[in-house]
GROMACS .gro file of C-alpha atoms in nm:
model
  193
    1MET     CA    1  -0.300  -2.580  -3.515
    2ASP     CA    2  -0.079  -2.470  -3.798
    3ASP     CA    3   0.215  -2.659  -3.949
    4LEU     CA    4   0.446  -2.519  -3.678
    5GLY     CA    5   0.222  -2.639  -3.394
    6ARG     CA    6   0.088  -2.296  -3.311
    7GLU     CA    7  -0.274  -2.239  -3.220
    8SER     CA    8  -0.442  -2.039  -3.493
    9LEU     CA    9  -0.754  -1.838  -3.410
   10THR     CA   10  -0.995  -1.672  -3.649
   11TYR     CA   11  -1.224  -1.376  -3.600
   12LEU     CA   12  -1.586  -1.457  -3.527
   13PRO     CA   13  -1.804  -1.167  -3.646
   14GLY     CA   14  -2.065  -1.050  -3.400
   15ARG     CA   15  -2.108  -0.838  -3.091
   16VAL     CA   16  -2.028  -0.944  -2.735
   17VAL     CA   17  -2.258  -0.779  -2.480
   18ASP     CA   18  -2.077  -0.596  -2.198
   19ILE     CA   19  -2.232  -0.757  -1.890
   20ASP     CA   20  -2.115  -0.477  -1.663
   21THR     CA   21  -2.314  -0.212  -1.847
   22GLU     CA   22  -2.587  -0.395  -2.043
   23LEU     CA   23  -2.845  -0.668  -2.009
   24LEU     CA   24  -2.912  -0.920  -2.279
   25THR     CA   25  -3.245  -0.862  -2.447
   26ASP     CA   26  -3.514  -1.124  -2.390
   27GLU     CA   27  -3.464  -1.226  -2.752
   28GLN     CA   28  -3.091  -1.272  -2.694
   29VAL     CA   29  -3.162  -1.485  -2.387
   30THR     CA   30  -3.403  -1.691  -2.596
   31SER     CA   31  -3.138  -1.734  -2.865
   32VAL     CA   32  -2.874  -1.845  -2.613
   33VAL     CA   33  -3.107  -2.097  -2.450
   34GLY     CA   34  -3.234  -2.226  -2.785
   35TRP     CA   35  -2.876  -2.284  -2.894
   36THR     CA   36  -2.804  -2.462  -2.565
   37ARG     CA   37  -3.109  -2.688  -2.606
   38ASP     CA   38  -2.998  -2.776  -2.960
   39PHE     CA   39  -2.640  -2.835  -2.845
   40HIS     CA   40  -2.759  -3.068  -2.569
   41ALA     CA   41  -2.969  -3.260  -2.820
   42ALA     CA   42  -2.667  -3.290  -3.051
   43VAL     CA   43  -2.438  -3.431  -2.779
   44ALA     CA   44  -2.697  -3.657  -2.616
   45GLY     CA   45  -2.544  -3.999  -2.570
   46PHE     CA   46  -2.187  -3.879  -2.631
   47THR     CA   47  -1.946  -3.976  -2.357
   48HIS     CA   48  -1.574  -3.935  -2.308
   49PRO     CA   49  -1.359  -4.036  -2.012
   50GLY     CA   50  -1.168  -3.706  -2.008
   51PRO     CA   51  -0.957  -3.577  -1.854
   52TRP     CA   52  -1.179  -3.273  -1.807
   53ARG     CA   53  -1.065  -2.935  -1.687
   54TYR     CA   54  -1.398  -2.847  -1.532
   55PHE     CA   55  -1.490  -2.931  -1.176
   56PRO     CA   56  -1.669  -3.263  -1.118
   57MET     CA   57  -2.047  -3.230  -1.134
   58PRO     CA   58  -2.277  -3.464  -0.942
   59SER     CA   59  -2.459  -3.721  -1.159
   60PRO     CA   60  -2.369  -3.580  -1.501
   61THR     CA   61  -2.595  -3.675  -1.792
   62LEU     CA   62  -2.428  -3.500  -2.085
   63ILE     CA   63  -2.124  -3.308  -2.197
   64GLY     CA   64  -2.198  -2.941  -2.142
   65HIS     CA   65  -2.020  -2.620  -2.234
   66ASN     CA   66  -2.025  -2.520  -1.863
   67ASP     CA   67  -1.948  -2.154  -1.937
   68VAL     CA   68  -2.236  -2.026  -2.153
   69ALA     CA   69  -2.245  -1.658  -2.063
   70PRO     CA   70  -2.257  -1.321  -2.240
   71TYR     CA   71  -1.876  -1.300  -2.234
   72ASN     CA   72  -1.850  -1.627  -2.431
   73VAL     CA   73  -2.110  -1.565  -2.702
   74CYS     CA   74  -2.163  -1.311  -2.976
   75PHE     CA   75  -2.474  -1.181  -3.145
   76ASP     CA   76  -2.589  -1.033  -3.471
   77GLY     CA   77  -2.867  -0.817  -3.332
   78ASN     CA   78  -3.068  -1.059  -3.119
   79GLU     CA   79  -2.945  -1.378  -3.287
   80LEU     CA   80  -2.665  -1.584  -3.139
   81VAL     CA   81  -2.397  -1.627  -3.404
   82GLY     CA   82  -2.114  -1.780  -3.207
   83VAL     CA   83  -2.019  -1.961  -2.888
   84PHE     CA   84  -1.656  -1.975  -2.788
   85ASP     CA   85  -1.423  -2.054  -2.498
   86TRP     CA   86  -1.480  -2.428  -2.482
   87ASP     CA   87  -1.201  -2.508  -2.235
   88MET     CA   88  -1.449  -2.577  -1.953
   89ALA     CA   89  -1.658  -2.825  -2.151
   90GLY     CA   90  -1.720  -3.148  -1.967
   91PRO     CA   91  -1.973  -3.365  -1.787
   92SER     CA   92  -2.271  -3.172  -1.653
   93THR     CA   93  -2.651  -3.174  -1.651
   94PRO     CA   94  -2.905  -2.966  -1.842
   95LEU     CA   95  -3.026  -2.812  -1.515
   96PHE     CA   96  -2.675  -2.703  -1.412
   97GLU     CA   97  -2.613  -2.560  -1.758
   98LEU     CA   98  -2.939  -2.361  -1.734
   99ALA     CA   99  -2.852  -2.251  -1.380
  100PHE     CA  100  -2.523  -2.107  -1.505
  101ILE     CA  101  -2.702  -1.935  -1.791
  102ALA     CA  102  -2.948  -1.787  -1.539
  103TRP     CA  103  -2.662  -1.668  -1.320
  104ASN     CA  104  -2.505  -1.484  -1.613
  105CYS     CA  105  -2.791  -1.401  -1.851
  106VAL     CA  106  -3.075  -1.300  -1.618
  107PRO     CA  107  -2.832  -1.204  -1.454
  108LEU     CA  108  -2.881  -1.339  -1.104
  109TRP     CA  109  -2.534  -1.235  -0.988
  110ARG     CA  110  -2.676  -0.885  -0.949
  111ASP     CA  111  -3.012  -0.751  -0.842
  112ILE     CA  112  -3.226  -0.651  -1.140
  113GLY     CA  113  -3.544  -0.669  -0.932
  114PRO     CA  114  -3.744  -0.979  -0.843
  115GLN     CA  115  -4.013  -0.934  -1.106
  116ALA     CA  116  -3.762  -0.887  -1.391
  117ALA     CA  117  -3.554  -1.181  -1.267
  118ALA     CA  118  -3.863  -1.406  -1.250
  119ARG     CA  119  -3.971  -1.302  -1.599
  120ARG     CA  120  -3.628  -1.379  -1.745
  121LEU     CA  121  -3.612  -1.714  -1.562
  122THR     CA  122  -3.947  -1.795  -1.722
  123VAL     CA  123  -3.800  -1.711  -2.064
  124ILE     CA  124  -3.515  -1.956  -1.998
  125ALA     CA  125  -3.745  -2.235  -1.877
  126SER     CA  126  -4.003  -2.197  -2.153
  127THR     CA  127  -3.736  -2.182  -2.426
  128TYR     CA  128  -3.549  -2.490  -2.307
  129GLY     CA  129  -3.853  -2.689  -2.193
  130GLY     CA  130  -3.878  -2.959  -1.927
  131PHE     CA  131  -3.794  -2.740  -1.628
  132HIS     CA  132  -3.996  -2.499  -1.417
  133PRO     CA  133  -3.828  -2.162  -1.364
  134ARG     CA  134  -3.828  -2.234  -0.990
  135GLN     CA  135  -3.613  -2.546  -1.048
  136ILE     CA  136  -3.360  -2.338  -1.236
  137LEU     CA  137  -3.360  -2.065  -0.971
  138ARG     CA  138  -3.306  -2.312  -0.689
  139ALA     CA  139  -3.020  -2.484  -0.876
  140VAL     CA  140  -2.820  -2.164  -0.922
  141PRO     CA  141  -2.657  -2.136  -0.575
  142ARG     CA  142  -2.548  -2.502  -0.582
  143ARG     CA  143  -2.412  -2.477  -0.938
  144ILE     CA  144  -2.216  -2.162  -0.862
  145GLN     CA  145  -2.086  -2.304  -0.533
  146ILE     CA  146  -1.944  -2.608  -0.714
  147MET     CA  147  -1.748  -2.369  -0.934
  148LEU     CA  148  -1.636  -2.149  -0.645
  149ASP     CA  149  -1.520  -2.448  -0.441
  150GLY     CA  150  -1.329  -2.579  -0.741
  151ILE     CA  151  -1.136  -2.262  -0.828
  152PRO     CA  152  -0.881  -2.276  -0.541
  153LEU     CA  153  -0.842  -2.653  -0.577
  154ALA     CA  154  -0.770  -2.624  -0.949
  155ALA     CA  155  -0.535  -2.330  -0.887
  156ALA     CA  156  -0.344  -2.534  -0.628
  157ALA     CA  157  -0.315  -2.814  -0.885
  158GLY     CA  158  -0.149  -2.572  -1.128
  159ASP     CA  159  -0.435  -2.456  -1.353
  160GLN     CA  160  -0.309  -2.112  -1.459
  161GLY     CA  161  -0.656  -1.994  -1.558
  162MET     CA  162  -0.777  -2.060  -1.205
  163VAL     CA  163  -0.465  -1.892  -1.063
  164SER     CA  164  -0.566  -1.586  -1.268
  165LEU     CA  165  -0.920  -1.601  -1.125
  166LEU     CA  166  -0.776  -1.607  -0.774
  167ALA     CA  167  -0.572  -1.298  -0.859
  168LEU     CA  168  -0.894  -1.126  -0.974
  169GLY     CA  169  -1.060  -1.189  -0.637
  170GLU     CA  170  -1.240  -1.516  -0.697
  171PRO     CA  171  -1.398  -1.701  -0.536
  172GLY     CA  172  -1.462  -1.427  -0.279
  173ARG     CA  173  -1.616  -1.182  -0.524
  174SER     CA  174  -1.871  -1.431  -0.652
  175GLN     CA  175  -1.926  -1.580  -0.305
  176SER     CA  176  -2.063  -1.242  -0.199
  177ALA     CA  177  -2.291  -1.237  -0.503
  178VAL     CA  178  -2.420  -1.588  -0.422
  179ALA     CA  179  -2.494  -1.484  -0.064
  180ASP     CA  180  -2.684  -1.182  -0.196
  181LEU     CA  181  -2.881  -1.405  -0.435
  182VAL     CA  182  -2.975  -1.644  -0.155
  183GLU     CA  183  -3.129  -1.348   0.031
  184ARG     CA  184  -3.321  -1.246  -0.283
  185LEU     CA  185  -3.449  -1.597  -0.368
  186PRO     CA  186  -3.781  -1.571  -0.179
  187ALA     CA  187  -3.873  -1.243  -0.350
  188ILE     CA  188  -3.792  -1.382  -0.694
  189ASP     CA  189  -3.974  -1.706  -0.612
  190ARG     CA  190  -4.294  -1.514  -0.526
  191HIS     CA  191  -4.306  -1.383  -0.884
  192LEU     CA  192  -4.275  -1.728  -1.044
  193HIS     CA  193  -4.594  -1.899  -1.156
   0.00000   0.00000   0.00000
């Protein structure tokens, strides 16, 4: 904030990947997940009563970003150089954070083929550690549903960002993508070892 109480933003150099036309490289996925692992380690044990903007998560164990996705990070080549849009930070779990990353960075919201999806889930799990790719895959529908259920509630409570999401067709647009993912889960699961 400047002396007049205005929010002051600075430019963060780097490239944001266009998720509608490109996939993150495996190295970019690794960089995102490595950053997330390090962030979780840094905030371990930190608590705060809120209030939090993000939707309540069951049994939270840490403060997460809750919106780690290609549209909120930038890269220099394959290296993550910035994470922004922290307004959804709040209580979460490592598994739910990884599930959201999988939704957006595999990406599981669209069909890239079961073998490719399984391979990229394995990249996420092996980079973060402590979770099998199958655990992450199975957490995705629940994690996304929590968000989708929360959007209209937050909009009704006056959250203008959620009102904007409603105007863009959420949660219906993503609800269709979740239903499609649920149908694809067995095929992806067969490729996980």
